Coordinates of C-alpha atoms in Angstrom, one line a residue:
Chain P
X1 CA 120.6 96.2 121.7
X2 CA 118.6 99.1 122.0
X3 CA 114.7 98.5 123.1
X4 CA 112.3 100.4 120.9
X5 CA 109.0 101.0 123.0
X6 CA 105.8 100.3 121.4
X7 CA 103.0 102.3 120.9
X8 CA 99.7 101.5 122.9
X9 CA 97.8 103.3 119.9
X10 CA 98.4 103.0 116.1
X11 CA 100.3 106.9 115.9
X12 CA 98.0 108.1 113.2
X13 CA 95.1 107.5 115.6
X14 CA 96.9 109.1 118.5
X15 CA 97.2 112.3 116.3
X16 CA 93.7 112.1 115.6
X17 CA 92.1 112.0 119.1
X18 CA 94.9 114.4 119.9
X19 CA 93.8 117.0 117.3
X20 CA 89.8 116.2 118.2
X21 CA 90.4 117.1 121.7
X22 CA 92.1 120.1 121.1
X23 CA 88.8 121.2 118.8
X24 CA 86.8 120.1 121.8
X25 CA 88.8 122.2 124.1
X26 CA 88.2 125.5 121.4
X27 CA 84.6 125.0 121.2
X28 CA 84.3 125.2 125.0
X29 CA 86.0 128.4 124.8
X30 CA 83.5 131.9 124.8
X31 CA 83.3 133.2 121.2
X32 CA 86.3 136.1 121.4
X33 CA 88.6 133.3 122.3
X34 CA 87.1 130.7 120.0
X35 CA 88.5 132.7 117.5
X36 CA 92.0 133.5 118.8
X37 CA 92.3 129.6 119.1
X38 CA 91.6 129.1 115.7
X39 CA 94.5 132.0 114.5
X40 CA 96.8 130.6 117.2
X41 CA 96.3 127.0 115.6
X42 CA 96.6 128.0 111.9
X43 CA 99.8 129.7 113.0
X44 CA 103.4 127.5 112.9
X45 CA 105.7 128.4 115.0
X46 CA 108.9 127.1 114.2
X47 CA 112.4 127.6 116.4
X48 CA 116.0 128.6 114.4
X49 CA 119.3 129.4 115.9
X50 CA 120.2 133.0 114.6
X51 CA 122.9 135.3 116.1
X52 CA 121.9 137.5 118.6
X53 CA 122.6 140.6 116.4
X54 CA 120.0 139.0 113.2
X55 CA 117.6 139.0 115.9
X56 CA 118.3 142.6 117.4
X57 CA 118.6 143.8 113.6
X58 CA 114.9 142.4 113.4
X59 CA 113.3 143.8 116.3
X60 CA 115.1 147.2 115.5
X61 CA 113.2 147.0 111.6
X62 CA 110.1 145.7 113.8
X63 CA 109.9 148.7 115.9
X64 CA 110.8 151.0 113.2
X65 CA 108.4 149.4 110.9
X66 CA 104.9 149.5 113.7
X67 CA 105.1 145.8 113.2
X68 CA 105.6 142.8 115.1
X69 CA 109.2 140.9 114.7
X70 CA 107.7 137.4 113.6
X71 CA 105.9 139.7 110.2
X72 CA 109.2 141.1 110.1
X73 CA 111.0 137.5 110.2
X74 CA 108.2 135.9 108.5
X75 CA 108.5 138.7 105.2
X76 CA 112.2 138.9 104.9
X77 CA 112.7 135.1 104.7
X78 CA 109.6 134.8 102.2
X79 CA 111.5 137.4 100.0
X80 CA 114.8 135.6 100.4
X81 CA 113.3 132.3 99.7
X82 CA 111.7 133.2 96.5
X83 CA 114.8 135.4 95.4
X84 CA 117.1 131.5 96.3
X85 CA 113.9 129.6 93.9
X86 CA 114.6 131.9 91.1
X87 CA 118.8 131.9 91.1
X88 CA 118.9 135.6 92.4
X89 CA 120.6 134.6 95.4
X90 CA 122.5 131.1 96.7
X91 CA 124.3 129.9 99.7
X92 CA 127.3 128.5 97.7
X93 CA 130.3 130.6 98.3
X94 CA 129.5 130.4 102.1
X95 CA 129.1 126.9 102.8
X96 CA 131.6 125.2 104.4
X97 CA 131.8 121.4 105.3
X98 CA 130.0 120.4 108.4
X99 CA 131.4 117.8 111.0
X100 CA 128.2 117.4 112.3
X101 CA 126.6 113.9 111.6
X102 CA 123.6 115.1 110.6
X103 CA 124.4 117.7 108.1
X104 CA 126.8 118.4 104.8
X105 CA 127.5 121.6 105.2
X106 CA 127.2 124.5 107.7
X107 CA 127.5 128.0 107.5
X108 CA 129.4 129.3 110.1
X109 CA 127.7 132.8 112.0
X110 CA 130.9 134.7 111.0
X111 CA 129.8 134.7 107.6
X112 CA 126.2 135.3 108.5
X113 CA 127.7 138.6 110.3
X114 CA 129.7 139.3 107.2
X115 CA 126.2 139.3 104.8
X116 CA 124.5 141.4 107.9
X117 CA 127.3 143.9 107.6
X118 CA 127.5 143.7 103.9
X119 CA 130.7 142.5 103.6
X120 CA 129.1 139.4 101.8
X121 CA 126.7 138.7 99.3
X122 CA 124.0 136.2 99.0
X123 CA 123.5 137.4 95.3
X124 CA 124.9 135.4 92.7
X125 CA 127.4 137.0 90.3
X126 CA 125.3 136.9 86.6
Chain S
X1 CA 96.5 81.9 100.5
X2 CA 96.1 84.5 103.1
X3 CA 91.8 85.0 104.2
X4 CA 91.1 88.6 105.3
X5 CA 87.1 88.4 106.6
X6 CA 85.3 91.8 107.2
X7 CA 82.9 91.3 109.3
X8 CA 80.2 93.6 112.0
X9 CA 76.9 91.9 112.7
X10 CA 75.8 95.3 112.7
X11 CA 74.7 96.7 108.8
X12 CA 75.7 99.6 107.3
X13 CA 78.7 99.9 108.8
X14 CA 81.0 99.9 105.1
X15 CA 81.9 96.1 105.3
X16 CA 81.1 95.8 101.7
X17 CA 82.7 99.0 100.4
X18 CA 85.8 98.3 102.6
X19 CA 85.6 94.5 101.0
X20 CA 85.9 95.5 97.9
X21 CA 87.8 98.7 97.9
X22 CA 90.8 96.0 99.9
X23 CA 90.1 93.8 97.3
X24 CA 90.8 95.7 94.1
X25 CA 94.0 97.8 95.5
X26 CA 95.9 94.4 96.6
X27 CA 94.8 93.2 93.0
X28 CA 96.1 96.7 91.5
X29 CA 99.3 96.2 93.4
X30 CA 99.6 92.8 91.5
X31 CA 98.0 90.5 94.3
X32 CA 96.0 87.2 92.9
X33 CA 92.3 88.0 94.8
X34 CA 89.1 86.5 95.3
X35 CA 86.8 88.4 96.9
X36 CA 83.6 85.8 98.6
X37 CA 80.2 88.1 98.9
X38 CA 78.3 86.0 101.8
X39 CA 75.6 88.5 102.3
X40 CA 72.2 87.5 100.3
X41 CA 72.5 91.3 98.8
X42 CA 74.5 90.6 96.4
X43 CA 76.4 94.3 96.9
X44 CA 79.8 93.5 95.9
X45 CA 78.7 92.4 92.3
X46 CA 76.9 95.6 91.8
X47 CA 79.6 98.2 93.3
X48 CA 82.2 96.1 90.9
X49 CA 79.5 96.7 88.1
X50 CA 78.5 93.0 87.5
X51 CA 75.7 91.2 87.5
X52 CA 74.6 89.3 90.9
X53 CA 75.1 85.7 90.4
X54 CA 74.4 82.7 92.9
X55 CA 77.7 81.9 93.5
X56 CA 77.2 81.0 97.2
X57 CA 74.6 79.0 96.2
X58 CA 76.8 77.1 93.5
X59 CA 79.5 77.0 96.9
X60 CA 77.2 74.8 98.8
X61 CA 76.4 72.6 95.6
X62 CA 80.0 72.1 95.3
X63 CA 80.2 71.7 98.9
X64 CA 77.8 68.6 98.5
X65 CA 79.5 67.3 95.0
X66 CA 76.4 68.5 92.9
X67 CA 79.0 71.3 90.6
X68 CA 81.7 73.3 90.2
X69 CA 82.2 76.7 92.0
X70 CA 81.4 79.7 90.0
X71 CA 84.4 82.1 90.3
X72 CA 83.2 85.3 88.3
X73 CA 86.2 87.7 87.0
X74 CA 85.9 91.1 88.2
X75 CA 88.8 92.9 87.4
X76 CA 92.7 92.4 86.3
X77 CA 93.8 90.1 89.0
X78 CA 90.4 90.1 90.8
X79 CA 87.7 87.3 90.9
X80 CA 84.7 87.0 92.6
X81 CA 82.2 84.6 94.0
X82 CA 79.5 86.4 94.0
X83 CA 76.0 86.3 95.8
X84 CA 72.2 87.2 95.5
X85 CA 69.1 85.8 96.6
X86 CA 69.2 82.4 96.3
X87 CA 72.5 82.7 98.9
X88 CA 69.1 82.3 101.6
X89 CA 67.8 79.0 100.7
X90 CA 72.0 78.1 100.1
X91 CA 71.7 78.8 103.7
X92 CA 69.1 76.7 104.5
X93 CA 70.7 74.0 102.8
X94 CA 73.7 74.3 104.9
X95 CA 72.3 74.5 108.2
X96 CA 71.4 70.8 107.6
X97 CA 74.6 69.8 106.6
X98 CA 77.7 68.5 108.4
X99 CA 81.1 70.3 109.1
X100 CA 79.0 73.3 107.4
X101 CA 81.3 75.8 108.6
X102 CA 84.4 74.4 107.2
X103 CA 82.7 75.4 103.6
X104 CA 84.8 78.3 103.2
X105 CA 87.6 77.3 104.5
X106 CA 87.6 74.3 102.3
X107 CA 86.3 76.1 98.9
X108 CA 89.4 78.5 99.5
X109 CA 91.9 75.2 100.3
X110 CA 90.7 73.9 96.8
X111 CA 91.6 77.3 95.0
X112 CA 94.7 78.0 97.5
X113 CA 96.7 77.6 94.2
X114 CA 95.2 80.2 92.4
X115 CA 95.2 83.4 94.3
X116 CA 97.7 85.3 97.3
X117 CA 94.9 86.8 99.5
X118 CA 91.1 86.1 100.1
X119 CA 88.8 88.7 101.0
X120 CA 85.4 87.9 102.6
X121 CA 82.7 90.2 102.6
X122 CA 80.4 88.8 105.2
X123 CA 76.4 89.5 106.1
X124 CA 75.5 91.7 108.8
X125 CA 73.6 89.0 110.9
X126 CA 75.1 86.1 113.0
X127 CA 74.8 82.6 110.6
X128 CA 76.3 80.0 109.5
X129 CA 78.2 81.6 106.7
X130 CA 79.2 84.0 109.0
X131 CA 80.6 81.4 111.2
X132 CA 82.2 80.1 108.4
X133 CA 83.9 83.4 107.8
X134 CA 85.5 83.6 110.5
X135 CA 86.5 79.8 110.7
X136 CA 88.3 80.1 107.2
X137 CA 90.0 83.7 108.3
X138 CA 93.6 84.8 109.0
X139 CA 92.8 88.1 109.9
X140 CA 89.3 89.7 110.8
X141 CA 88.6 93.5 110.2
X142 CA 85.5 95.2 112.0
X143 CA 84.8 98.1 110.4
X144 CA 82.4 100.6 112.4
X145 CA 80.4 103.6 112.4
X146 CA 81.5 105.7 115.2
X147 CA 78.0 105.6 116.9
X148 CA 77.0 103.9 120.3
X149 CA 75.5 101.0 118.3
X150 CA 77.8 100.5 115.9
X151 CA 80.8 100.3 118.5
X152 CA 78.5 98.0 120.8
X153 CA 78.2 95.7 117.4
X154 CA 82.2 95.8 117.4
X155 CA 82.2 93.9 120.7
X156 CA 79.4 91.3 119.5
X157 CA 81.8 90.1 116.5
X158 CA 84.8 90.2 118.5
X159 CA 82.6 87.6 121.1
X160 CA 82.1 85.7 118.1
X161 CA 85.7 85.5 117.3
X162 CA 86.4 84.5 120.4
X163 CA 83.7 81.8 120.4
X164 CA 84.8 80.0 117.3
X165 CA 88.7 80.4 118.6
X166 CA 87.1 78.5 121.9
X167 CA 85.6 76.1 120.1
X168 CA 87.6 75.5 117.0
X169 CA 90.5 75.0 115.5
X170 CA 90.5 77.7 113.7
X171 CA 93.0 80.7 114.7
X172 CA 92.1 84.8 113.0
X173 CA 93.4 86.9 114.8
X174 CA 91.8 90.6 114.6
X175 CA 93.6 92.8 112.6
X176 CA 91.7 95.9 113.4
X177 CA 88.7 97.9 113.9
X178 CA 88.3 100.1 111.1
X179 CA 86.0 103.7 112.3
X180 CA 84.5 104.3 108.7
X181 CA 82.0 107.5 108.0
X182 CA 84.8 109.5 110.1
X183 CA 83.1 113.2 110.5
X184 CA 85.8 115.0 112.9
X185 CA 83.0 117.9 113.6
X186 CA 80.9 116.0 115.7
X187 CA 81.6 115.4 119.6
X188 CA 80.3 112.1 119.2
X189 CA 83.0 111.0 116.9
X190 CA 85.5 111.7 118.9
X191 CA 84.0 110.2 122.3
X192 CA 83.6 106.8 119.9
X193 CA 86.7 107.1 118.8
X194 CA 88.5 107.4 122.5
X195 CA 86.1 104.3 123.2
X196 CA 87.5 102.7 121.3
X197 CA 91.0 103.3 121.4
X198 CA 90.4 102.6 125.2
X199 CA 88.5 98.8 124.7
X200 CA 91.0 98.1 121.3
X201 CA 94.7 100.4 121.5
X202 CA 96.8 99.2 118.5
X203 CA 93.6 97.0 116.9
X204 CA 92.2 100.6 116.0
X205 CA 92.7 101.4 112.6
X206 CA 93.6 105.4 111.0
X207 CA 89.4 105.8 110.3
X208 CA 88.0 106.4 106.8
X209 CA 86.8 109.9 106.3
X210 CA 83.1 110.5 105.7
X211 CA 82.8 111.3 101.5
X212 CA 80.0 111.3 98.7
X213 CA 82.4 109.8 96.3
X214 CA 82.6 106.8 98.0
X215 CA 78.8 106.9 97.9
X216 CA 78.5 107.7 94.8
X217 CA 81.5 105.0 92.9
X218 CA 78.9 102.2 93.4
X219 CA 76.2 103.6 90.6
X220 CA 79.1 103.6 87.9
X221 CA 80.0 100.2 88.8
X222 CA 83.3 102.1 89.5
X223 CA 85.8 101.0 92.9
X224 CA 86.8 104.2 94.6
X225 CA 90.3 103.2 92.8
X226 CA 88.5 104.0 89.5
X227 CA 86.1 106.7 90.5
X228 CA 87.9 109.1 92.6
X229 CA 91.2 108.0 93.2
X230 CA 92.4 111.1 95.1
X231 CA 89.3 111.7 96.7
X232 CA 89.7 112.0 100.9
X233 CA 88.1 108.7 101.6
X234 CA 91.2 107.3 99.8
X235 CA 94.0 109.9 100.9
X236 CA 92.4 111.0 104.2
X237 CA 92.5 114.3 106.1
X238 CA 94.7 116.6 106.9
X239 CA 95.1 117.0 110.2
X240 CA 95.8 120.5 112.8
X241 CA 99.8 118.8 112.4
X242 CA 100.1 119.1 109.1
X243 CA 100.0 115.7 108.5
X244 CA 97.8 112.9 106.6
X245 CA 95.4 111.0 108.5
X246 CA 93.3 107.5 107.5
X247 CA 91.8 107.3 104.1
X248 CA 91.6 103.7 102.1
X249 CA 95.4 104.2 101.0
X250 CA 96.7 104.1 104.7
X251 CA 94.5 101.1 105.5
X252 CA 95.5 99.0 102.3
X253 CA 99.2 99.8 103.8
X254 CA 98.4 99.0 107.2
X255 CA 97.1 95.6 105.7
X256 CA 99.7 94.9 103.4
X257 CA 102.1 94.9 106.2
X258 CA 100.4 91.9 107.4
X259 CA 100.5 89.9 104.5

């Protein structure tokens, strides 16, 4: 049988004294940095597994562009997420069934390389 | 019948709002209540928009075979016995009496019938109806300011609860300490709150967040249920995560798990 360990603290409160000592820890900081803290909290920071030529194509648009990759990242996939909420573009058509317990479907890097190349399309036929 | 008392010998620390706020969501979530008011205030009457009444007085009449309780409906599924001034000389009256702190436990035996949970809204001040709380309760909740005082008042009540386990036999068992008036910009919170995670772990309960609304509720008569449903003292805050964090809703689930 497998032995769940129990909390010492009820998690919601952990999460709270967590969060208040990092706000203690920023008001200790001088001003300049106060403020940095408070960007750098704000921001997420979240971790994908993209092929190494998405990324290179990113940084290339990045340095061409004056901008940092993550504005570069953070733009394109707002544009492709609003263009998949209105029916523009959809991931059917390169979907294919996942053994993987925890997901469906996956969709394999060849056919992320194809859309990269333009071989494949994202946009849905009307 | 399951008793929930909420109790801190220290005042002003939201026992009454807490009492009552409890009460009404179990009732909303189709739970038979009765809420007991023990303090000589008479609050819980007034923040439900009734009338104070002697009920606790009435309680100690029927405690001595001179009447019948008086069990005041509050709301759909929610009764009261409420209390006002003349709950002082019901005290009085009491403190003469024999087994006196078995009075609640027995009033709530004779109506164990009629309702799922008790909730007892007891006095700030160490007496016998306090005692009596405590003798007729499953579960104990001590909610707290998160100042120096209010925390030190958390470890008189938990004496208390161990008194009355020593010497009765009686068995509540603490189902938390409840930080209410939570104000995350202050240092002072915070060192509070790491007291007393440190003296309590589990027992400490996701705090209520400081808000007018639940201030304000008691002038219309109005539970936070019915005033401001989605106001933060019910929902909580949001915390540097993402996610939600104390609030009445995440209490009344932490409780309900219990019952």
């Amino acid at each position: 049988m497998k032995r769940q360990r129990r909390s010492a603290i009820d998690p919601a409160v952990a999460s709270l004294v967590t969060e208040g000592e990092r706000r203690q820890r920023r008001r200790r900081l001088p001003r300049a940095q106060q403020a940095k803290a408070r960007r750098d909290a704000a921001r997420q920071r979240a971790t994908y597994d993209i092929p190494k030529e998405v990324a290179r194509a990113v940084a290339e648009v990045a340095k061409e562009e004056g901008v940092s990759a993550s504005a570069v990242a953070a733009l394109l996939l707002a544009e492709g997420l609003r263009r998949l909420e209105v029916g523009e573009v959809s991931l059917h058509g390169l979907k294919e069934p996942s053994r993987s317990p925890k997901y469906d479907w996956q969709v394999p890097t060849r056919a992320v390389l194809e859309v990269l190349k333009g071989d494949r399309t994202l946009l849905v036929r009307k | 019948m399951i008793t929930i008392a909420i109790a801190n010998q220290k005042g002003g620390t939201g026992k009454t709002t807490t009492a009552v706020t409890l009460a009404h969501r179990l009732a909303m979530d189709g739970y038979r209540v009765l809420l007991v008011d023990t303090d000589v205030q008479g609050h819980v009457a007034t923040a439900l928009g009734l009338d104070k009444a002697p009920g606790i007085y009435r309680l100690v009449q029927w405690y001595q075979n001179l009447g019948d309780l008086l069990v005041i409906p509050a709301r759909e599924n929610l009764d009261i016995i409420p209390s006002d001034k003349t709950t002082e000389p019901a005290k009085r009256i009491l403190a003469s009496m024999d087994f006196r702190e078995r009075i609640l436990a027995d009033a709530l035996e004779e109506l164990a019938e009629e309702y799922d949970v008790a909730v007892i809204d007891c006095a700030p001040s160490v007496d016998v109806l306090h005692v009596a709380a405590l003798v007729a309760a499953d579960w104990l909740v001590v909610p707290t300011k998160l100042d120096y005082l209010a925390v030190d008042g958390v470890n008189e009540v938990l004496a208390s609860l161990a008194e009355i386990k020593r010497r009765s036999s009686a068995t509540p068992d603490l189902l938390g300490v409840l930080p209410t008036f939570f104000d995350r910009q202050t240092n002072e919170t915070l060192v509070q709150l790491k007291t007393l995670v440190n003296a309590f772990g589990r027992h400490v309960l996701p705090p209520i967040p400081v808000d007018t609304r639940l201030r304000e509720a008691p002038a219309y008569g109005q539970t936070i249920w019915e005033y401001a449903p989605r106001s933060r003292s019910v929902v909580g805050v949001v915390n540097g995560n993402g996610t939600v964090v104390g609030g009445y809703a995440q209490f009344v689930a932490r409780v309900k798990e219990r019952l």
